[in-house]
Amino acid sequence: MEARTKTLTYNGRRHLPLPTGPYTVGCTDIMTSYLKFGVFVRMYYPSKDHGILARYLQWPLWLPHKQYINGYSVRMGMPPRASRLLHRMLVGKLYIPAVWLAPLRPTDEKYPVIVFSHGLSGWRTAYSSLCLELASYGFVVAAVEHRDYSASASFYKKQARMSASGTNPGASLCDLKSILKKDDDFEYRYVMDDNWNPDQDIQDIGPFCHAKEWMLYKPPNKKNELSLRSRQLGYRAKECMQVLDLLEDLHLGRYVANVLETNFDSGMFCGQLDLKKAFFMGHSFGGATGILCMATEMRFKAGIFLDPWMFPFYEDQSCFPMIAEPFLCLIVKSFQSKRCLRLLKFLQDMHNESQYFVLKNAYHRDLCDTPFIKKCSLSLLQRIGFRIKRFDALDLTSDLILQYLGHHTGKSFHCGGRKIESLKKKYLRSEDYFCKLIV
């Protein structure tokens, strides 16, 4: 694999770098319920189609909706209009080189699966470059969009029921909130205080009329941030477990309702997924989610934590000794505080089979897709070689992950190249270096 250095343009469409694996990648969104408790994922998978450039008209946009920029502006403390202007100037229309609703490539070996959890103010497409790369090497990746108000934005299909009397279909509509008991509905105020119970569940009420209801990122209060993040962590872990349930239903050929895509063929996954090789992967808050998932969900056979945000574990580390399977932890030196590094060392001391690596001269955001800057980099240090280029960071991360997953799947992924080996020597450090950071 030669390192990718920039976004490309094909027939006037700017797109993420093409994945380097042998398979064309297909993708689709799955939302399993009309309520905000339903699973919402972007699926990346090997497609039986060939010639990704020839199918450029079927590429989805990287930014699904402008509301994701509005939510991100809340996190950054910027006016939404300014954020949208910056996005148009620096990113613009960017496409994902994957075939929308493509048929799955049939296989006799079955595909290992990966559940991917995004970081704070991320969303389901914010790590598309990494997910594309993994899918092109024969993995089915389910990228979760979390519904705990930690994503930049998300949405659900709000229901309305028609009146039982009258002949006019629109004569009397009432919102779902007026049908459900007030105490059972999920609102952000319940996340913000101790009344929030992640185990609550609501049954769907017949689909008559649906409208998109947006859930933008909600900033915490300083007094209750630790409590909030801990409760969000539990809810995120539950969502990831539900994604595993979804993948199991797809593999067993059970009918999976997708309220977003009427043409979605869930049957193509029947008998094609290897749930005995299910892996967790997450970045930042998603990495912390992975720690809790690995401690509470035995179906995950290994975990990959990309620069995990350890803040939710400041007061409670009781789940650390419960992790029974191995994991890989990649740390970006510039992001982690001393307290977080001590927690990571505490976690490492409990698990001898874990692997720790440190990525030097990089930023926390280098492991995700945002922002893709047009024409030139904004970092002088990157341009003169004092810090790693962002696509070099992604290439290095992809290679490290594939080698780790190859060990657990019994496959050999020949994806490294001379430039990747050079990047490893220059920017990647092992456990000995990590231990020195704690002192």
Short mmCIF file of C-alpha atoms in Angstrom, two decimals:
data_model
loop_
_atom_site.label_atom_id
_atom_site.label_comp_id
_atom_site.label_asym_id
_atom_site.label_seq_id
_atom_site.Cartn_x
_atom_site.Cartn_y
_atom_site.Cartn_z
CA MET A 1 0.00 0.00 0.00
CA GLU A 2 1.47 3.30 -1.05
CA ALA A 3 0.55 6.12 1.29
CA ARG A 4 -2.29 8.35 0.16
CA THR A 5 -1.35 12.00 0.22
CA LYS A 6 -4.43 13.99 -0.79
CA THR A 7 -8.05 13.90 -1.79
CA LEU A 8 -8.66 13.33 -5.48
CA THR A 9 -11.06 14.59 -8.10
CA TYR A 10 -12.83 12.44 -10.68
CA ASN A 11 -15.25 13.92 -13.22
CA GLY A 12 -15.52 17.05 -11.12
CA ARG A 13 -16.24 15.19 -7.88
CA ARG A 14 -13.81 15.56 -4.99
CA HIS A 15 -13.63 12.31 -3.11
CA LEU A 16 -11.79 10.57 -0.31
CA PRO A 17 -8.75 8.54 -1.35
CA LEU A 18 -9.63 5.23 -2.98
CA PRO A 19 -9.15 2.25 -0.66
CA THR A 20 -6.15 0.08 -1.47
CA GLY A 21 -7.67 -3.37 -0.85
CA PRO A 22 -8.70 -5.85 -3.54
CA TYR A 23 -12.48 -5.30 -3.20
CA THR A 24 -14.79 -2.54 -4.32
CA VAL A 25 -16.73 -1.19 -1.33
CA GLY A 26 -20.49 -0.87 -1.06
CA CYS A 27 -22.35 1.05 1.62
CA THR A 28 -25.80 1.76 2.97
CA ASP A 29 -27.49 3.19 6.05
CA ILE A 30 -29.66 1.09 8.35
CA MET A 31 -32.11 2.54 10.88
CA THR A 32 -34.08 -0.17 12.61
CA SER A 33 -36.80 1.81 14.35
CA TYR A 34 -38.95 4.90 14.00
CA LEU A 35 -37.95 5.85 17.52
CA LYS A 36 -34.70 7.39 18.73
CA PHE A 37 -33.83 4.15 20.53
CA GLY A 38 -33.38 2.31 17.23
CA VAL A 39 -29.95 1.32 15.92
CA PHE A 40 -28.54 3.69 13.29
CA VAL A 41 -25.43 2.59 11.36
CA ARG A 42 -23.56 3.17 8.12
CA MET A 43 -22.57 -0.23 6.70
CA TYR A 44 -19.39 -0.61 4.62
CA TYR A 45 -18.86 -3.99 2.98
CA PRO A 46 -17.10 -5.73 0.04
CA SER A 47 -19.20 -5.39 -3.09
CA LYS A 48 -19.38 -7.69 -6.09
CA ASP A 49 -19.39 -4.63 -8.34
CA HIS A 50 -16.15 -3.72 -10.10
CA GLY A 51 -14.71 -0.44 -11.24
CA ILE A 52 -15.39 2.09 -8.50
CA LEU A 53 -14.49 5.06 -10.73
CA ALA A 54 -17.00 3.97 -13.37
CA ARG A 55 -19.74 4.10 -10.70
CA TYR A 56 -18.96 7.60 -9.45
CA LEU A 57 -22.60 8.69 -9.85
CA GLN A 58 -23.50 6.20 -7.10
CA TRP A 59 -21.10 7.67 -4.54
CA PRO A 60 -22.78 9.17 -1.45
CA LEU A 61 -21.85 12.55 -0.05
CA TRP A 62 -19.46 12.53 2.90
CA LEU A 63 -21.60 15.08 4.80
CA PRO A 64 -25.12 13.62 4.96
CA HIS A 65 -26.84 16.88 5.94
CA LYS A 66 -25.98 20.45 6.95
CA GLN A 67 -27.35 19.75 10.44
CA TYR A 68 -24.12 17.88 11.20
CA ILE A 69 -22.23 21.14 10.70
CA ASN A 70 -24.77 22.96 12.89
CA GLY A 71 -24.21 20.44 15.68
CA TYR A 72 -20.43 20.61 15.31
CA SER A 73 -20.59 24.40 15.61
CA VAL A 74 -22.22 23.96 19.03
CA ARG A 75 -19.28 21.83 20.14
CA MET A 76 -16.77 24.41 18.81
CA GLY A 77 -18.69 27.39 20.19
CA MET A 78 -19.08 28.98 16.76
CA PRO A 79 -22.16 30.44 15.06
CA PRO A 80 -23.68 27.82 12.71
CA ARG A 81 -23.54 30.20 9.76
CA ALA A 82 -19.78 30.69 10.23
CA SER A 83 -19.23 26.93 10.47
CA ARG A 84 -21.17 26.28 7.27
CA LEU A 85 -19.19 29.00 5.48
CA LEU A 86 -15.87 27.48 6.61
CA HIS A 87 -17.06 24.07 5.50
CA ARG A 88 -17.93 25.35 2.03
CA MET A 89 -14.55 27.07 1.75
CA LEU A 90 -12.31 24.33 3.14
CA VAL A 91 -14.18 21.11 2.41
CA GLY A 92 -17.00 21.70 -0.04
CA LYS A 93 -18.83 18.80 -1.64
CA LEU A 94 -16.86 15.68 -0.80
CA TYR A 95 -17.86 12.18 -1.88
CA ILE A 96 -17.19 8.72 -0.46
CA PRO A 97 -15.85 6.32 -3.15
CA ALA A 98 -18.27 3.51 -2.33
CA VAL A 99 -21.24 2.22 -4.31
CA TRP A 100 -24.51 3.08 -2.61
CA LEU A 101 -26.79 0.05 -2.03
CA ALA A 102 -24.37 -2.19 -3.93
CA PRO A 103 -24.90 -5.97 -3.63
CA LEU A 104 -22.64 -7.81 -1.21
CA ARG A 105 -19.85 -9.87 -2.75
CA PRO A 106 -20.72 -13.53 -1.98
CA THR A 107 -18.06 -15.51 -0.17
CA ASP A 108 -17.57 -19.05 1.15
CA GLU A 109 -15.27 -17.92 3.97
CA LYS A 110 -17.63 -15.39 5.61
CA TYR A 111 -16.65 -11.83 6.46
CA PRO A 112 -15.35 -10.79 9.90
CA VAL A 113 -17.32 -7.87 11.33
CA ILE A 114 -16.26 -4.62 12.99
CA VAL A 115 -18.44 -2.34 15.11
CA PHE A 116 -17.05 1.21 14.94
CA SER A 117 -17.87 3.89 17.53
CA HIS A 118 -17.22 7.56 16.72
CA GLY A 119 -15.77 10.18 19.03
CA LEU A 120 -17.38 13.19 20.67
CA SER A 121 -19.24 15.31 18.07
CA GLY A 122 -18.57 12.71 15.37
CA TRP A 123 -21.15 10.92 13.25
CA ARG A 124 -21.53 7.75 11.19
CA THR A 125 -19.53 8.98 8.16
CA ALA A 126 -16.81 10.90 10.02
CA TYR A 127 -14.37 7.94 9.78
CA SER A 128 -15.17 6.85 6.24
CA SER A 129 -11.58 6.73 5.03
CA LEU A 130 -10.61 4.17 7.66
CA CYS A 131 -13.85 2.19 7.28
CA LEU A 132 -13.44 2.07 3.49
CA GLU A 133 -9.93 0.74 3.83
CA LEU A 134 -11.00 -2.07 6.18
CA ALA A 135 -14.00 -3.01 4.02
CA SER A 136 -11.80 -3.20 0.92
CA TYR A 137 -9.77 -5.95 2.67
CA GLY A 138 -12.81 -8.11 3.40
CA PHE A 139 -14.41 -6.77 6.59
CA VAL A 140 -18.01 -5.71 7.12
CA VAL A 141 -17.88 -2.49 9.12
CA ALA A 142 -20.91 -1.11 10.98
CA ALA A 143 -20.21 2.52 11.93
CA VAL A 144 -22.63 3.56 14.68
CA GLU A 145 -24.21 6.97 14.93
CA HIS A 146 -24.85 7.36 18.64
CA ARG A 147 -28.16 8.76 19.92
CA ASP A 148 -26.96 10.03 23.31
CA TYR A 149 -26.48 13.63 22.12
CA SER A 150 -22.70 13.13 21.92
CA ALA A 151 -22.80 13.05 18.10
CA SER A 152 -22.72 16.32 16.15
CA ALA A 153 -26.23 15.44 15.09
CA SER A 154 -28.49 12.50 14.50
CA PHE A 155 -32.13 12.05 13.68
CA TYR A 156 -35.00 9.65 13.91
CA LYS A 157 -38.27 9.27 12.08
CA LYS A 158 -40.83 10.91 14.34
CA GLN A 159 -44.22 9.25 14.14
CA ALA A 160 -47.68 10.74 14.07
CA ARG A 161 -50.96 8.83 14.25
CA MET A 162 -54.11 9.74 12.42
CA SER A 163 -57.44 10.17 14.09
CA ALA A 164 -59.63 7.09 14.25
CA SER A 165 -62.62 9.16 13.14
CA GLY A 166 -63.11 11.27 10.04
CA THR A 167 -62.39 10.59 6.38
CA ASN A 168 -59.75 13.24 5.81
CA PRO A 169 -56.29 11.53 6.21
CA GLY A 170 -54.82 14.75 7.60
CA ALA A 171 -57.78 15.82 9.65
CA SER A 172 -56.32 15.10 13.08
CA LEU A 173 -52.65 14.29 13.66
CA CYS A 174 -50.99 13.98 17.02
CA ASP A 175 -47.30 13.72 17.73
CA LEU A 176 -45.76 10.61 19.21
CA LYS A 177 -44.88 12.52 22.38
CA SER A 178 -48.57 12.98 23.15
CA ILE A 179 -49.21 9.26 22.76
CA LEU A 180 -46.43 7.94 24.95
CA LYS A 181 -46.36 8.41 28.66
CA LYS A 182 -44.29 11.46 29.48
CA ASP A 183 -42.02 9.58 31.86
CA ASP A 184 -41.17 6.98 29.20
CA ASP A 185 -40.02 9.37 26.50
CA PHE A 186 -36.30 9.96 26.08
CA GLU A 187 -35.36 13.61 26.39
CA TYR A 188 -32.03 15.28 26.95
CA ARG A 189 -33.09 16.53 30.36
CA TYR A 190 -33.07 12.88 31.50
CA VAL A 191 -29.51 12.49 30.26
CA MET A 192 -28.47 15.57 32.15
CA ASP A 193 -29.72 14.36 35.53
CA ASP A 194 -29.82 11.06 37.35
CA ASN A 195 -33.28 10.12 36.00
CA TRP A 196 -31.80 8.77 32.76
CA ASN A 197 -32.02 5.01 32.45
CA PRO A 198 -30.25 3.57 29.37
CA ASP A 199 -32.23 0.33 29.72
CA GLN A 200 -35.55 2.01 28.99
CA ASP A 201 -37.25 0.80 25.84
CA ILE A 202 -40.34 1.78 23.92
CA GLN A 203 -42.31 -0.24 21.41
CA ASP A 204 -42.99 1.20 17.97
CA ILE A 205 -46.46 2.50 17.23
CA GLY A 206 -47.80 1.78 13.75
CA PRO A 207 -46.14 3.77 10.94
CA PHE A 208 -48.67 6.14 9.48
CA CYS A 209 -46.85 9.43 9.03
CA HIS A 210 -43.16 10.17 9.57
CA ALA A 211 -41.10 13.32 9.84
CA LYS A 212 -37.36 13.67 10.42
CA GLU A 213 -36.62 14.86 13.95
CA TRP A 214 -33.06 16.15 14.55
CA MET A 215 -31.02 15.64 17.70
CA LEU A 216 -28.10 18.10 17.77
CA TYR A 217 -25.06 17.89 20.05
CA LYS A 218 -25.80 19.12 23.56
CA PRO A 219 -22.95 20.62 25.61
CA PRO A 220 -22.79 19.54 29.26
CA ASN A 221 -22.73 21.72 32.33
CA LYS A 222 -19.33 21.90 34.00
CA LYS A 223 -20.76 20.65 37.29
CA ASN A 224 -22.23 17.44 35.90
CA GLU A 225 -19.95 16.68 32.93
CA LEU A 226 -18.29 13.64 34.52
CA SER A 227 -21.63 12.16 35.58
CA LEU A 228 -23.11 12.83 32.15
CA ARG A 229 -20.22 11.29 30.23
CA SER A 230 -20.31 8.20 32.42
CA ARG A 231 -24.01 7.70 31.70
CA GLN A 232 -23.52 8.40 28.01
CA LEU A 233 -20.77 5.77 28.04
CA GLY A 234 -23.26 3.17 29.26
CA TYR A 235 -25.79 4.14 26.62
CA ARG A 236 -23.16 4.04 23.86
CA ALA A 237 -22.04 0.57 24.94
CA LYS A 238 -25.63 -0.63 24.83
CA GLU A 239 -26.01 0.71 21.28
CA CYS A 240 -22.88 -1.16 20.16
CA MET A 241 -24.26 -4.38 21.61
CA GLN A 242 -27.49 -3.79 19.72
CA VAL A 243 -25.45 -3.43 16.53
CA LEU A 244 -24.02 -6.89 17.19
CA ASP A 245 -27.60 -8.13 17.54
CA LEU A 246 -28.40 -6.50 14.20
CA LEU A 247 -25.43 -8.18 12.52
CA GLU A 248 -26.50 -11.51 13.98
CA ASP A 249 -30.03 -11.03 12.60
CA LEU A 250 -28.60 -10.21 9.18
CA HIS A 251 -26.39 -13.30 9.23
CA LEU A 252 -29.25 -15.60 10.29
CA GLY A 253 -31.49 -14.26 7.54
CA ARG A 254 -34.03 -12.68 9.86
CA TYR A 255 -36.03 -9.85 8.41
CA VAL A 256 -34.52 -6.49 9.30
CA ALA A 257 -36.74 -3.47 8.75
CA ASN A 258 -34.84 -0.47 7.44
CA VAL A 259 -36.95 2.65 7.79
CA LEU A 260 -34.56 4.66 5.60
CA GLU A 261 -34.18 2.48 2.50
CA THR A 262 -37.14 0.64 1.01
CA ASN A 263 -34.84 -1.05 -1.52
CA PHE A 264 -32.50 -2.42 1.14
CA ASP A 265 -31.93 -6.17 0.68
CA SER A 266 -31.13 -7.55 4.12
CA GLY A 267 -31.08 -11.08 2.70
CA MET A 268 -27.75 -10.54 0.96
CA PHE A 269 -25.98 -10.80 4.34
CA CYS A 270 -27.58 -14.18 5.15
CA GLY A 271 -24.85 -16.72 5.95
CA GLN A 272 -22.11 -14.26 4.97
CA LEU A 273 -20.96 -12.85 8.34
CA ASP A 274 -18.53 -14.47 10.76
CA LEU A 275 -19.83 -13.48 14.19
CA LYS A 276 -17.10 -15.57 15.83
CA LYS A 277 -14.71 -12.93 14.52
CA ALA A 278 -16.43 -9.80 15.77
CA PHE A 279 -14.18 -6.86 16.66
CA PHE A 280 -14.73 -3.52 18.30
CA MET A 281 -13.08 -0.32 17.12
CA GLY A 282 -13.53 3.22 18.36
CA HIS A 283 -11.81 6.60 18.47
CA SER A 284 -11.70 9.03 21.40
CA PHE A 285 -15.05 8.70 23.23
CA GLY A 286 -15.55 5.66 20.99
CA GLY A 287 -12.33 4.19 22.37
CA ALA A 288 -13.64 4.63 25.91
CA THR A 289 -16.89 3.01 24.75
CA GLY A 290 -14.82 0.08 23.55
CA ILE A 291 -13.27 -0.44 26.97
CA LEU A 292 -16.72 -0.79 28.53
CA CYS A 293 -17.96 -2.96 25.63
CA MET A 294 -15.01 -5.33 25.93
CA ALA A 295 -15.74 -5.67 29.64
CA THR A 296 -19.46 -6.40 29.26
CA GLU A 297 -19.96 -8.01 25.82
CA MET A 298 -18.31 -11.41 25.41
CA ARG A 299 -19.05 -11.63 21.68
CA PHE A 300 -16.25 -9.19 20.87
CA LYS A 301 -13.08 -11.19 20.28
CA ALA A 302 -10.67 -8.25 20.27
CA GLY A 303 -10.76 -4.49 20.60
CA ILE A 304 -8.95 -1.58 18.96
CA PHE A 305 -8.93 1.67 20.93
CA LEU A 306 -7.76 4.67 18.90
CA ASP A 307 -6.54 7.39 21.27
CA PRO A 308 -9.25 6.64 23.87
CA TRP A 309 -10.67 9.53 25.91
CA MET A 310 -10.34 8.33 29.51
CA PHE A 311 -12.27 11.15 31.18
CA PRO A 312 -15.43 9.01 31.75
CA PHE A 313 -13.32 6.61 33.87
CA TYR A 314 -11.91 9.22 36.24
CA GLU A 315 -14.04 8.03 39.17
CA ASP A 316 -14.88 4.43 38.25
CA GLN A 317 -12.46 1.87 36.77
CA SER A 318 -14.37 -1.19 37.97
CA CYS A 319 -14.81 -2.48 34.42
CA PHE A 320 -11.06 -2.63 33.70
CA PRO A 321 -10.40 -6.09 35.21
CA MET A 322 -13.51 -7.51 33.51
CA ILE A 323 -11.96 -7.34 30.02
CA ALA A 324 -11.27 -10.93 28.97
CA GLU A 325 -10.13 -10.49 25.36
CA PRO A 326 -6.98 -8.83 23.94
CA PHE A 327 -6.93 -5.29 22.62
CA LEU A 328 -4.75 -2.83 20.74
CA CYS A 329 -4.40 0.73 22.01
CA LEU A 330 -2.99 3.51 19.81
CA ILE A 331 -2.19 6.70 21.69
CA VAL A 332 -1.57 10.17 20.29
CA LYS A 333 0.94 11.79 22.61
CA SER A 334 -0.31 15.37 22.19
CA PHE A 335 -3.89 14.53 23.25
CA GLN A 336 -3.46 12.54 26.45
CA SER A 337 -3.11 14.22 29.83
CA LYS A 338 -0.97 12.73 32.59
CA ARG A 339 -4.08 11.53 34.42
CA CYS A 340 -5.39 9.79 31.30
CA LEU A 341 -1.99 8.19 30.68
CA ARG A 342 -1.96 6.84 34.24
CA LEU A 343 -5.40 5.28 33.69
CA LEU A 344 -4.19 3.71 30.44
CA LYS A 345 -1.13 2.34 32.25
CA PHE A 346 -3.42 0.97 34.97
CA LEU A 347 -5.44 -0.75 32.25
CA GLN A 348 -2.29 -2.10 30.61
CA ASP A 349 -0.99 -3.58 33.87
CA MET A 350 -4.15 -5.69 34.16
CA HIS A 351 -3.87 -7.17 30.66
CA ASN A 352 -0.57 -8.63 29.56
CA GLU A 353 -1.90 -9.52 26.10
CA SER A 354 -2.69 -5.92 25.26
CA GLN A 355 -0.56 -3.98 22.77
CA TYR A 356 0.21 -0.29 23.16
CA PHE A 357 1.64 2.05 20.53
CA VAL A 358 2.27 5.79 20.58
CA LEU A 359 1.88 7.98 17.49
CA LYS A 360 4.31 10.90 17.74
CA ASN A 361 3.99 14.35 16.18
CA ALA A 362 0.31 13.87 15.40
CA TYR A 363 -2.99 15.40 16.44
CA HIS A 364 -6.01 13.65 17.91
CA ARG A 365 -8.14 14.56 14.89
CA ASP A 366 -5.64 13.01 12.45
CA LEU A 367 -7.35 9.65 12.99
CA CYS A 368 -10.71 10.81 11.62
CA ASP A 369 -11.82 12.43 8.36
CA THR A 370 -12.42 16.04 9.39
CA PRO A 371 -11.51 18.47 8.11
CA PHE A 372 -10.33 17.74 4.57
CA ILE A 373 -8.57 20.92 3.60
CA LYS A 374 -8.53 21.91 -0.04
CA LYS A 375 -5.31 22.54 -1.95
CA CYS A 376 -2.90 22.93 0.95
CA SER A 377 -2.42 22.12 4.59
CA LEU A 378 -2.96 24.74 7.26
CA SER A 379 -0.09 23.34 9.34
CA LEU A 380 3.37 24.75 8.63
CA LEU A 381 4.91 22.04 10.83
CA GLN A 382 3.34 19.39 8.60
CA ARG A 383 4.55 21.04 5.42
CA ILE A 384 8.17 21.21 6.57
CA GLY A 385 8.18 17.70 8.01
CA PHE A 386 8.09 18.26 11.77
CA ARG A 387 4.74 16.52 12.16
CA ILE A 388 3.07 13.68 10.35
CA LYS A 389 0.79 14.45 7.40
CA ARG A 390 -2.80 13.61 8.18
CA PHE A 391 -3.21 11.02 5.43
CA ASP A 392 0.11 9.49 6.45
CA ALA A 393 -1.37 9.15 9.95
CA LEU A 394 -4.43 7.39 8.51
CA ASP A 395 -2.30 5.10 6.35
CA LEU A 396 -0.09 4.20 9.27
CA THR A 397 -3.13 3.55 11.46
CA SER A 398 -4.80 1.42 8.76
CA ASP A 399 -1.68 -0.71 8.35
CA LEU A 400 -1.33 -1.21 12.12
CA ILE A 401 -4.99 -2.22 12.42
CA LEU A 402 -4.89 -4.62 9.48
CA GLN A 403 -1.79 -6.36 10.82
CA TYR A 404 -3.48 -6.73 14.21
CA LEU A 405 -6.73 -8.02 12.72
CA GLY A 406 -4.78 -10.36 10.45
CA HIS A 407 -3.29 -11.99 13.53
CA HIS A 408 -6.79 -12.61 14.96
CA THR A 409 -8.39 -13.75 11.70
CA GLY A 410 -5.54 -15.96 10.50
CA LYS A 411 -5.07 -13.87 7.36
CA SER A 412 -2.08 -12.00 6.03
CA PHE A 413 -2.75 -8.54 4.65
CA HIS A 414 0.16 -7.48 2.46
CA CYS A 415 -0.64 -3.79 2.60
CA GLY A 416 2.63 -2.27 3.78
CA GLY A 417 5.03 -0.44 1.50
CA ARG A 418 8.38 1.27 1.80
CA LYS A 419 6.80 4.55 2.73
CA ILE A 420 4.68 2.91 5.44
CA GLU A 421 7.76 1.24 6.93
CA SER A 422 9.54 4.59 6.88
CA LEU A 423 6.59 6.22 8.65
CA LYS A 424 6.62 3.53 11.32
CA LYS A 425 10.28 4.13 12.11
CA LYS A 426 9.78 7.88 12.25
CA TYR A 427 6.49 8.28 14.10
CA LEU A 428 5.43 5.01 15.77
CA ARG A 429 6.72 3.98 19.20
CA SER A 430 6.02 0.85 21.24
CA GLU A 431 5.21 0.10 24.89
CA ASP A 432 8.62 1.10 26.28
CA TYR A 433 8.11 4.63 25.01
CA PHE A 434 4.59 4.66 26.43
CA CYS A 435 5.87 3.72 29.89
CA LYS A 436 8.35 6.61 29.77
CA LEU A 437 5.49 9.05 29.24
CA ILE A 438 4.01 8.13 32.63
CA VAL A 439 7.14 9.09 34.58
#
